[in-house]
Amino acid sequence: MAKQMRACTVAHMKRFVVAGYHDEAHTKATEIGKLWRATGLCSRQEATKDNKLLEKSSLEHFIAKLQTKPWDEQQGLPPARPTQEPSGRDFDEVLHSAQRLVKNPRDHTLQPEIINELAIRVCEWHVLLRAKDAALEEQRSRLAALGGQLSDLEAQRRGLRGQAEERSRRNGALKGAYEALHGRFCQRDGELRRASERGVELLRQLMQQKTAVAERENRRIERARQARLAKELKKATRTVLSIQAEPKEGKVDKQKRASQNVPDENGEKLVRRPFRSASATSMTLTRYVDVFKGLFDSRLKRGNSVSSISTDRCYSIPYSVVSCLPSSVSDMQEAHASEVNAVKFSPNSSLLATGGVDRLIRLWNVAGGRLEKTQVLQGANGSITSIEFDPLGAYVLAATHNNAAQLWTLGDCQCKEVLTGHTDKVTAARFRSTQWQAVTGSRDRTVREWDLGQGACSRTIQVFSYCNDLVCCDSVLVSGHHDKTIRFWDSRAPLCTQVIPVDGKVTSLSLSQDQMHLLSCSRDNALKVIDLRMQSIQQVFRAEGFKCGSDGTKAVFSPDKSYALAGSADGTLFLWNVKTDQLEGRLPGVHRSSVNAVAWVPSGTYIGSVDRCKTVVLWR
């Protein structure tokens, strides 16, 4: 029984040694030996033998471990350096001594020293083993943490892959919807283009129909006029004039009595009357023709149309006034909801009209140096670019950005006519010598003449550059263009009679009252006076600080043609003296933005100016 217990104890101690717990095994073995001796289970020799056996087994196990592959290499880790290098003899020598000690356990000369050295080495390697175990545990914990992170990242990757697939499906659906919308857009765009072409074709057909109707009406009126004239001539030819021949002596006596104012045989005083001879009587038919022809020619209006109004043809009456130079602000108002582009005084100097981007024309009563709102002309489909009164002041003609010009009646503020036919913005609209004829210029590179009574275009002039402004003389049209030229057109045929080049894009034209001089404003920051008789530039006005603010900046003559007025981009008004070629004055500090247009009242007492900041200013 004792032998079996001792064998079990030794085997248990060997497991301690194999596991690396040498100190614990030695301590346990010593304690168990004392216990056995105290209980009498074994003798002292047997206990000593067991201890030596344990020591031998420990040494054999330690040597076997030393001879095998290092643990770091077995685990795939880089070899670790010990915290402190082993002291004493070389490790191979120690290993050789340990082997000798195992072979000769009774060699007492080698046993103490080798055992001490081996114990030190065992302790050092035991510390290293514990450090490696701690590092291994740390690596395992890190590996577990990294495994958790890897799992999270895998989950995130799966989630992102799902989102990518969902986005791909949504993108595919959106792409299909986009392709469907693009197809519908292309279809609608084609329909719109065809509708636009159809609209242009219908407009062309409408203009042709209006032109045909106007021509038929003119032919009918001409036939009626000729029929009436023929009837009057036929009636005149039926009239019989009786001429009584008198004796030569009696005729001489009557002439003498008439020259002497003596009474005749009845006692009445003879009155001298115009002489009427037979030759004059023979011209009666020709005289009737001339009279009736003049009668019917005087009733012509609107080109070839006939009107019963006696004031159809209107001529501009020269003003014999002296223009007053403005020096102060008489009144200032906020005229429109946005930028103001045009300003114009009525022929009788009582009204001021302004037009702007808000598609309204406001009429202001100029009374006592104050501006009072009177009427608003509505119905424009685009921004107002220019305003013109007819010579009698009964109508207002405006050019708009909706490719048309519109005519209003001042009495009822109703839009009387819309002149359509241009394919781009209309920049200028002017009355001709009558209130039933007008001329418009547009950016579609055409100048059109209109019969306002029929609302039809009577003539179209093709130009190489779009028109910014134009004026009308008796038989000549003058247009200013974007290609830095001023062109003169014969009103009887679409022929350009003269081209005057300037150094900048023409922004405005102003005609003097006597129709002998033309004032042009251009983007080279200069005003030029052109002699219409010579058709050449006579004067050029420049000034330091003057800058043309836009392609629609307007400059004007004074009523007596003594001054030229224009607004600058910095809000200053500049006045030049035409007679002295010098800058007469400046009017700064009122306008806070670029001045778009200026106007001089026909009476010469006031000046109106408008700017981009909704403001209209009256100067005196």
XYZ file of C-alpha atoms in Angstrom:
620
model
C 0.000 0.000 0.000
C 2.760 2.385 0.862
C 4.553 1.641 -2.356
C 1.411 2.426 -4.370
C 0.936 5.773 -2.565
C 4.568 6.629 -3.059
C 4.316 5.798 -6.787
C 1.241 7.996 -7.160
C 2.944 10.849 -5.348
C 6.023 10.570 -7.551
C 3.873 10.524 -10.682
C 2.008 13.573 -9.438
C 5.268 15.380 -8.763
C 6.463 14.482 -12.240
C 3.398 16.137 -13.721
C 4.253 19.250 -11.713
C 7.760 19.158 -13.142
C 6.557 18.568 -16.679
C 4.126 21.469 -16.345
C 7.059 23.700 -15.280
C 6.224 24.142 -11.614
C 9.610 22.934 -10.302
C 9.608 24.944 -7.055
C 6.146 23.779 -6.223
C 7.089 20.162 -7.002
C 10.214 20.326 -4.808
C 8.295 21.951 -1.977
C 5.495 19.422 -2.197
C 7.962 16.550 -2.350
C 9.768 17.774 0.777
C 6.516 18.179 2.672
C 5.227 14.744 1.607
C 8.582 13.152 2.602
C 8.366 14.698 6.078
C 4.773 13.468 6.356
C 5.696 9.940 5.334
C 8.584 9.780 7.746
C 6.422 11.083 10.505
C 3.747 8.504 9.823
C 6.239 5.715 9.209
C 5.051 4.935 5.740
C 8.641 5.061 4.396
C 12.154 5.227 5.689
C 14.607 8.101 5.340
C 16.502 6.289 2.608
C 13.378 5.767 0.541
C 12.425 9.484 0.889
C 15.907 10.569 -0.147
C 15.708 8.190 -3.079
C 12.368 9.690 -4.145
C 13.735 13.240 -3.897
C 16.714 12.335 -6.021
C 14.398 10.665 -8.496
C 12.319 13.851 -8.689
C 15.428 15.985 -9.137
C 16.682 13.617 -11.809
C 13.329 13.685 -13.587
C 13.291 17.501 -13.386
C 16.774 17.697 -14.815
C 15.980 15.212 -17.549
C 12.852 17.165 -18.435
C 14.735 20.489 -18.391
C 17.495 19.108 -20.604
C 14.934 17.672 -23.002
C 13.266 21.048 -23.236
C 16.594 22.721 -23.850
C 17.358 20.294 -26.655
C 13.988 20.741 -28.394
C 12.908 23.676 -30.601
C 12.265 26.931 -28.695
C 8.709 27.691 -27.752
C 8.702 31.002 -29.610
C 9.604 29.259 -32.841
C 6.951 26.592 -32.231
C 4.295 29.293 -31.822
C 5.451 31.214 -34.948
C 6.634 34.244 -32.926
C 9.956 36.038 -33.247
C 12.507 34.969 -30.631
C 12.332 37.101 -27.524
C 15.387 38.421 -25.826
C 15.580 37.735 -22.107
C 15.352 40.582 -19.716
C 18.849 39.726 -18.443
C 21.500 37.621 -20.103
C 22.373 34.430 -18.110
C 25.619 34.745 -16.149
C 28.296 32.066 -15.549
C 29.727 29.704 -18.058
C 28.593 29.135 -21.600
C 25.177 27.554 -22.014
C 26.609 24.620 -23.971
C 29.067 23.977 -21.209
C 26.271 24.097 -18.638
C 24.232 21.701 -20.767
C 27.228 19.333 -21.018
C 27.739 19.484 -17.291
C 24.051 18.759 -16.734
C 24.291 15.741 -18.967
C 27.353 14.559 -17.050
C 25.491 15.112 -13.814
C 22.626 13.012 -15.017
C 24.981 10.245 -16.077
C 27.020 10.463 -12.900
C 24.692 11.623 -10.143
C 27.240 10.715 -7.507
C 29.855 13.161 -8.774
C 29.724 15.531 -5.824
C 32.296 17.908 -7.296
C 30.003 19.014 -10.102
C 26.591 18.734 -8.537
C 26.310 21.927 -6.384
C 27.694 24.331 -8.958
C 25.714 22.887 -11.865
C 22.536 22.726 -9.824
C 22.909 26.378 -8.829
C 23.591 27.406 -12.401
C 20.680 25.369 -13.654
C 18.403 26.789 -10.959
C 19.337 30.321 -11.998
C 18.693 29.444 -15.632
C 15.407 27.821 -14.714
C 14.313 30.916 -12.821
C 15.271 33.189 -15.675
C 13.497 31.059 -18.244
C 10.537 30.731 -15.920
C 10.267 34.556 -15.789
C 10.563 34.689 -19.550
C 7.917 32.020 -19.858
C 5.554 33.975 -17.668
C 6.231 37.126 -19.753
C 5.564 35.181 -22.916
C 2.364 33.834 -21.408
C 1.270 37.393 -20.534
C 2.156 38.560 -24.029
C 0.286 35.581 -25.427
C -2.751 36.433 -23.350
C -2.515 40.056 -24.485
C -2.218 38.926 -28.081
C -5.163 36.621 -27.617
C -7.229 39.477 -26.135
C -6.173 41.718 -28.983
C -6.980 38.954 -31.403
C -10.391 38.599 -29.819
C -10.929 42.388 -29.990
C -9.769 42.442 -33.583
C -12.024 39.503 -34.285
C -14.932 41.481 -32.840
C -13.984 44.505 -34.925
C -13.643 42.256 -37.941
C -17.121 40.911 -37.288
C -18.459 44.462 -36.974
C -16.682 45.472 -40.155
C -18.029 42.418 -41.917
C -21.508 43.362 -40.749
C -20.943 46.946 -41.924
C -19.622 45.636 -45.223
C -22.691 43.482 -45.664
C -24.880 46.488 -44.771
C -23.022 48.761 -47.183
C -23.213 46.125 -49.871
C -26.938 45.933 -49.314
C -27.201 49.731 -49.475
C -25.096 49.757 -52.652
C -27.368 47.190 -54.212
C -30.413 49.208 -53.111
C -28.855 52.389 -54.513
C -28.074 50.573 -57.726
C -31.681 49.487 -58.007
C -32.883 53.017 -57.249
C -30.396 54.476 -59.747
C -31.648 52.048 -62.345
C -35.224 53.095 -61.636
C -34.258 56.798 -61.744
C -32.333 56.253 -64.945
C -35.373 54.632 -66.489
C -37.559 57.525 -65.303
C -34.997 60.038 -66.615
C -34.885 58.337 -69.991
C -38.680 58.390 -70.091
C -38.743 62.101 -69.141
C -36.002 62.850 -71.659
C -38.019 61.117 -74.329
C -41.103 63.118 -73.339
C -39.016 66.312 -73.286
C -37.670 65.622 -76.763
C -41.206 64.937 -77.935
C -42.563 68.122 -76.338
C -39.586 70.103 -77.611
C -40.294 68.908 -81.103
C -43.956 69.809 -80.662
C -42.962 73.254 -79.356
C -40.594 73.792 -82.274
C -43.263 72.737 -84.728
C -45.787 74.960 -82.936
C -43.339 77.876 -83.092
C -42.777 77.292 -86.770
C -46.528 77.027 -87.233
C -46.984 80.272 -85.291
C -44.419 82.036 -87.446
C -46.127 80.679 -90.536
C -49.550 81.773 -89.261
C -48.151 85.203 -88.412
C -46.687 85.468 -91.896
C -50.001 84.415 -93.408
C -51.810 86.924 -91.176
C -49.469 89.694 -92.260
C -49.958 88.693 -95.871
C -53.721 88.707 -95.373
C -53.576 92.107 -93.686
C -51.396 93.418 -96.469
C -53.767 91.997 -99.073
C -56.778 93.469 -97.257
C -55.007 96.829 -97.026
C -54.160 96.705 -100.717
C -57.734 95.764 -101.639
C -59.084 98.537 -99.432
C -56.653 101.002 -100.954
C -57.632 99.892 -104.465
C -61.318 100.188 -103.556
C -60.787 103.650 -102.133
C -58.749 104.632 -105.163
C -61.474 103.363 -107.483
C -64.120 105.227 -105.480
C -61.989 108.352 -105.585
C -61.483 108.040 -109.309
C -65.206 107.376 -109.801
C -66.113 110.478 -107.797
C -63.515 112.460 -109.668
C -64.843 111.225 -113.000
C -68.383 112.081 -111.895
C -67.337 115.564 -110.876
C -65.456 116.006 -114.132
C -68.455 114.796 -116.134
C -70.707 117.175 -114.255
C -68.237 119.999 -114.840
C -68.100 119.297 -118.548
C -71.902 119.589 -118.784
C -71.863 123.148 -117.462
C -72.416 125.708 -120.270
C -70.909 129.152 -119.999
C -72.415 131.894 -122.138
C -70.177 134.657 -123.366
C -71.747 137.704 -124.986
C -69.662 139.650 -127.408
C -69.893 143.421 -127.169
C -68.938 146.061 -129.686
C -65.434 147.203 -129.417
C -66.485 150.786 -128.804
C -68.857 149.834 -125.961
C -66.249 147.655 -124.366
C -63.750 150.489 -124.393
C -66.286 152.865 -122.872
C -67.171 150.441 -120.086
C -63.520 149.885 -119.316
C -62.948 153.566 -119.070
C -65.959 154.054 -116.828
C -64.819 151.207 -114.643
C -61.357 152.661 -114.378
C -62.799 156.059 -113.522
C -65.544 154.648 -111.221
C -68.269 156.673 -113.017
C -71.935 155.701 -112.809
C -73.553 154.006 -115.762
C -76.828 154.840 -117.392
C -78.800 153.412 -114.437
C -77.075 155.710 -112.020
C -75.115 152.991 -110.230
C -71.404 153.153 -109.724
C -69.567 150.440 -111.585
C -67.240 148.268 -109.524
C -64.046 147.033 -111.026
C -63.942 143.209 -111.297
C -61.295 140.769 -112.475
C -60.694 140.558 -116.140
C -62.087 137.393 -117.768
C -61.145 136.574 -121.302
C -62.122 133.875 -123.682
C -58.728 132.221 -123.243
C -59.386 131.767 -119.528
C -62.765 130.265 -120.264
C -61.183 127.758 -122.571
C -59.108 126.460 -119.626
C -62.125 125.810 -117.421
C -61.916 122.010 -117.725
C -58.218 121.925 -116.791
C -58.849 124.182 -113.836
C -61.637 121.910 -112.621
C -59.366 118.906 -112.880
C -56.667 120.653 -110.859
C -59.141 121.778 -108.222
C -60.668 118.322 -107.720
C -57.290 116.647 -107.793
C -56.000 118.951 -105.101
C -59.197 118.405 -103.120
C -58.781 114.647 -103.072
C -55.017 114.707 -102.604
C -55.402 116.872 -99.518
C -57.552 114.161 -97.908
C -54.904 111.452 -98.157
C -53.685 109.877 -94.936
C -52.004 106.664 -93.793
C -50.139 106.277 -97.034
C -52.913 105.522 -99.577
C -55.872 105.571 -97.183
C -58.543 108.241 -97.022
C -59.691 109.979 -93.870
C -62.291 112.546 -93.071
C -60.174 114.187 -90.382
C -58.878 117.506 -91.474
C -55.789 117.310 -89.280
C -54.404 114.049 -90.607
C -51.075 115.318 -91.812
C -49.088 116.894 -88.986
C -45.960 118.886 -89.405
C -43.537 119.691 -86.636
C -43.728 123.393 -85.904
C -40.346 124.920 -85.038
C -40.163 126.333 -81.526
C -38.932 129.860 -81.175
C -37.933 129.465 -77.528
C -34.748 129.881 -75.576
C -33.812 126.806 -73.566
C -33.098 127.350 -69.881
C -30.146 125.559 -68.347
C -31.234 123.420 -65.370
C -29.498 124.054 -62.087
C -31.599 122.414 -59.358
C -34.034 119.587 -58.720
C -37.649 120.616 -59.025
C -39.163 117.258 -58.054
C -38.083 113.642 -57.636
C -40.382 110.608 -57.554
C -40.118 106.826 -57.444
C -41.701 106.177 -60.809
C -41.770 102.392 -61.220
C -41.281 99.135 -59.367
C -37.987 98.471 -61.138
C -35.595 100.004 -63.661
C -36.879 102.939 -65.745
C -35.788 102.880 -69.404
C -37.612 105.720 -71.191
C -38.857 109.281 -70.574
C -40.643 111.699 -72.929
C -42.500 115.044 -72.747
C -45.748 115.614 -74.647
C -45.784 118.190 -77.472
C -47.757 120.679 -75.364
C -45.234 120.312 -72.473
C -47.955 119.412 -69.962
C -47.339 115.673 -69.612
C -44.314 113.526 -68.880
C -44.356 109.816 -69.748
C -42.042 107.204 -68.222
C -41.716 103.516 -69.041
C -39.792 100.732 -67.370
C -39.156 97.076 -66.836
C -42.437 96.656 -64.903
C -44.302 96.882 -68.279
C -46.142 100.075 -67.329
C -46.244 103.582 -68.823
C -46.939 106.260 -66.225
C -48.165 109.729 -67.201
C -47.210 112.652 -64.959
C -48.772 116.076 -64.988
C -46.071 118.767 -64.966
C -47.649 121.648 -63.081
C -45.738 124.286 -61.136
C -42.530 122.282 -61.200
C -44.150 119.247 -59.555
C -44.876 115.762 -60.899
C -48.411 114.519 -60.293
C -49.537 111.021 -61.304
C -52.444 111.144 -63.729
C -52.775 107.906 -65.719
C -51.202 104.478 -66.081
C -51.118 102.760 -69.470
C -51.276 99.007 -69.007
C -51.323 96.051 -71.357
C -47.700 95.838 -72.449
C -46.362 92.294 -72.590
C -42.721 93.241 -72.126
C -40.350 95.840 -70.747
C -40.755 99.331 -72.219
C -37.667 100.437 -74.171
C -38.820 103.730 -75.754
C -41.805 106.120 -75.671
C -43.040 108.538 -78.363
C -45.977 111.005 -78.497
C -47.681 111.700 -81.790
C -47.400 115.307 -83.079
C -50.871 116.175 -81.698
C -50.304 114.540 -78.308
C -53.300 112.205 -78.595
C -51.485 108.870 -78.835
C -48.506 107.173 -77.206
C -46.357 104.699 -79.127
C -44.018 102.410 -77.165
C -41.455 99.776 -78.087
C -41.359 96.664 -75.907
C -39.212 93.612 -75.317
C -41.971 91.203 -76.395
C -41.021 91.696 -80.072
C -43.808 94.237 -80.682
C -44.735 97.926 -80.519
C -48.012 99.101 -78.971
C -50.212 102.170 -79.482
C -52.324 103.714 -76.683
C -55.001 106.395 -76.741
C -54.518 108.971 -74.007
C -58.204 109.689 -73.523
C -59.356 106.228 -72.444
C -55.904 104.690 -71.707
C -56.755 101.753 -73.960
C -54.295 99.812 -76.083
C -55.440 100.630 -79.604
C -53.052 98.525 -81.682
C -50.289 95.923 -81.234
C -47.736 95.903 -84.052
C -46.400 92.353 -84.325
C -43.969 91.011 -86.861
C -40.510 91.486 -85.370
C -38.710 88.352 -84.218
C -36.606 90.019 -81.509
C -36.778 92.913 -79.053
C -38.112 96.193 -80.450
C -35.706 98.928 -79.369
C -37.224 102.041 -81.008
C -40.640 103.221 -82.206
C -41.293 106.636 -83.824
C -44.198 108.450 -85.493
C -43.672 109.764 -88.981
C -45.124 112.992 -90.394
C -48.673 111.767 -89.635
C -50.171 110.108 -86.598
C -51.163 107.102 -88.735
C -47.660 106.158 -89.835
C -44.921 104.746 -87.614
C -41.452 103.239 -87.898
C -39.898 100.619 -85.595
C -36.387 99.253 -85.224
C -35.505 95.907 -83.703
C -32.673 93.599 -82.804
C -33.846 91.216 -85.528
C -31.889 93.453 -87.960
C -34.957 94.991 -89.590
C -36.588 98.421 -89.767
C -40.335 98.303 -90.421
C -42.821 100.947 -91.526
C -46.404 100.578 -90.294
C -49.852 101.707 -91.368
C -51.425 102.298 -87.947
C -54.929 102.532 -89.354
C -54.707 99.000 -90.734
C -52.260 97.705 -88.139
C -50.131 96.221 -90.910
C -46.505 96.493 -91.954
C -46.244 98.452 -95.173
C -42.502 97.983 -95.728
C -39.596 96.006 -94.246
C -35.970 97.094 -94.537
C -33.303 94.461 -93.961
C -30.159 95.678 -92.195
C -26.850 93.946 -91.477
C -26.847 94.919 -87.781
C -29.562 95.327 -85.209
C -30.989 98.778 -84.661
C -30.752 100.594 -81.306
C -32.580 103.823 -82.235
C -33.990 105.724 -85.223
C -35.490 109.108 -86.195
C -37.720 110.222 -89.068
C -37.257 113.208 -91.342
C -39.664 114.230 -94.102
C -38.345 111.808 -96.699
C -35.445 110.078 -94.951
C -35.165 107.502 -92.166
C -32.028 107.556 -90.014
C -31.103 104.503 -87.944
C -28.269 103.887 -85.468
C -26.859 100.383 -85.262
C -24.794 98.055 -83.154
C -22.070 97.817 -85.809
C -20.972 101.429 -85.083
C -22.702 102.979 -88.094
C -25.534 105.427 -88.804
C -27.545 104.637 -91.927
C -29.794 106.873 -94.026
C -32.738 105.291 -95.882
C -34.882 106.658 -98.662
C -38.515 106.589 -97.489
C -39.741 105.885 -101.039
C -37.612 102.762 -101.571
C -35.715 100.418 -99.217
C -32.354 101.792 -100.275
C -29.503 102.913 -98.044
C -28.376 106.281 -99.347
C -25.579 107.021 -96.886
C -23.561 105.287 -94.132
C -21.677 107.306 -91.521
C -19.256 105.302 -89.344
C -18.729 106.253 -85.701
C -16.255 104.918 -83.174
C -18.736 103.087 -80.951
C -22.044 101.258 -80.849
C -24.822 103.779 -81.403
C -27.187 103.958 -78.399
C -29.488 106.861 -79.356
C -30.351 109.462 -82.008
C -31.955 112.870 -81.472
C -33.203 115.117 -84.296
C -33.223 118.887 -83.991
C -36.506 120.807 -84.474
C -35.355 122.251 -87.791
C -34.354 118.752 -89.003
C -30.934 120.004 -90.005
C -28.771 118.365 -87.323
C -28.653 114.943 -85.679
C -27.222 114.130 -82.238
C -25.887 110.605 -81.672
C -24.688 108.938 -78.475
C -22.365 105.919 -78.684
C -20.508 103.501 -76.442
C -17.172 105.219 -77.081
C -18.356 107.758 -74.460
C -18.875 110.534 -76.971
C -21.743 112.591 -78.442
C -21.548 113.551 -82.117
C -23.450 116.251 -83.998
C -24.097 115.342 -87.656
C -24.981 117.925 -90.294
C -27.819 116.345 -92.290
C -27.250 118.670 -95.247
C -23.658 117.514 -95.614
C -24.266 114.118 -93.966
C -20.994 114.346 -92.059
C -19.884 114.641 -88.423
C -19.613 118.285 -87.475
C -18.850 118.186 -83.711
C -17.739 115.613 -81.120
C -18.443 116.108 -77.388
C -16.430 114.339 -74.694
C -15.879 115.022 -71.015
C -13.860 113.600 -68.173
C -16.096 111.319 -66.128
C -18.733 110.858 -68.802
C -19.380 107.191 -69.518
C -22.224 105.685 -71.500
C -23.961 103.274 -69.123
C -25.731 100.852 -71.490
C -26.709 100.129 -75.089
C -29.940 102.052 -74.506
C -28.583 105.318 -73.049
C -30.463 108.276 -74.587
C -29.124 111.780 -75.310
C -31.187 114.754 -76.599
C -30.927 118.194 -78.157
C -32.418 121.185 -76.407
C -35.494 122.649 -78.209
C -33.435 125.527 -79.617
C -30.539 123.219 -80.535
C -28.155 125.188 -78.372
C -27.273 122.388 -75.939
C -26.742 118.623 -75.886
C -27.760 116.638 -72.801
C -26.791 113.100 -71.723
C -26.620 111.042 -68.524
C -23.549 109.153 -67.350
C -23.070 105.749 -65.740
C -22.283 107.365 -62.363
C -25.607 109.257 -62.270
C -24.261 112.660 -63.376
C -25.953 114.724 -66.118
C -23.613 116.432 -68.619
C -24.496 119.566 -70.653
C -22.515 120.682 -73.709
C -22.860 124.004 -75.507
C -23.299 123.312 -79.234
C -22.240 126.824 -80.231
C -18.996 126.907 -78.239
C -18.160 123.145 -78.298
C -17.507 123.339 -74.547
C -18.892 121.494 -71.537
C -21.483 123.843 -70.086
C -22.067 122.113 -66.763
C -22.657 119.008 -64.682
C -25.566 117.942 -62.471
C -24.212 115.362 -59.990
C -25.350 113.897 -56.686
C -29.030 113.163 -57.372
C -29.140 109.897 -59.290
C -27.606 106.969 -57.416
C -27.172 104.749 -60.463
C -26.682 104.927 -64.213
C -28.956 107.401 -66.040
C -30.806 105.545 -68.800
C -32.619 108.388 -70.577
C -33.140 112.169 -70.529
C -35.777 114.434 -72.098
C -36.078 118.207 -72.633
C -39.530 119.752 -72.479
C -40.506 121.518 -75.773
C -41.016 124.776 -73.918
C -37.380 124.643 -72.800
C -38.028 125.120 -69.074
C -37.665 121.601 -67.640
C -35.525 118.506 -68.042
C -36.541 114.971 -67.118
C -34.151 112.101 -66.328
C -34.630 108.478 -65.258
C -32.231 105.868 -63.884
C -31.929 102.222 -62.945
C -33.062 102.816 -59.351
C -36.762 103.451 -60.246
C -36.334 107.240 -60.006
C -37.568 110.077 -62.223
C -36.137 113.565 -61.594
C -37.528 116.869 -62.850
C -34.887 119.624 -63.219
C -35.327 123.359 -63.712
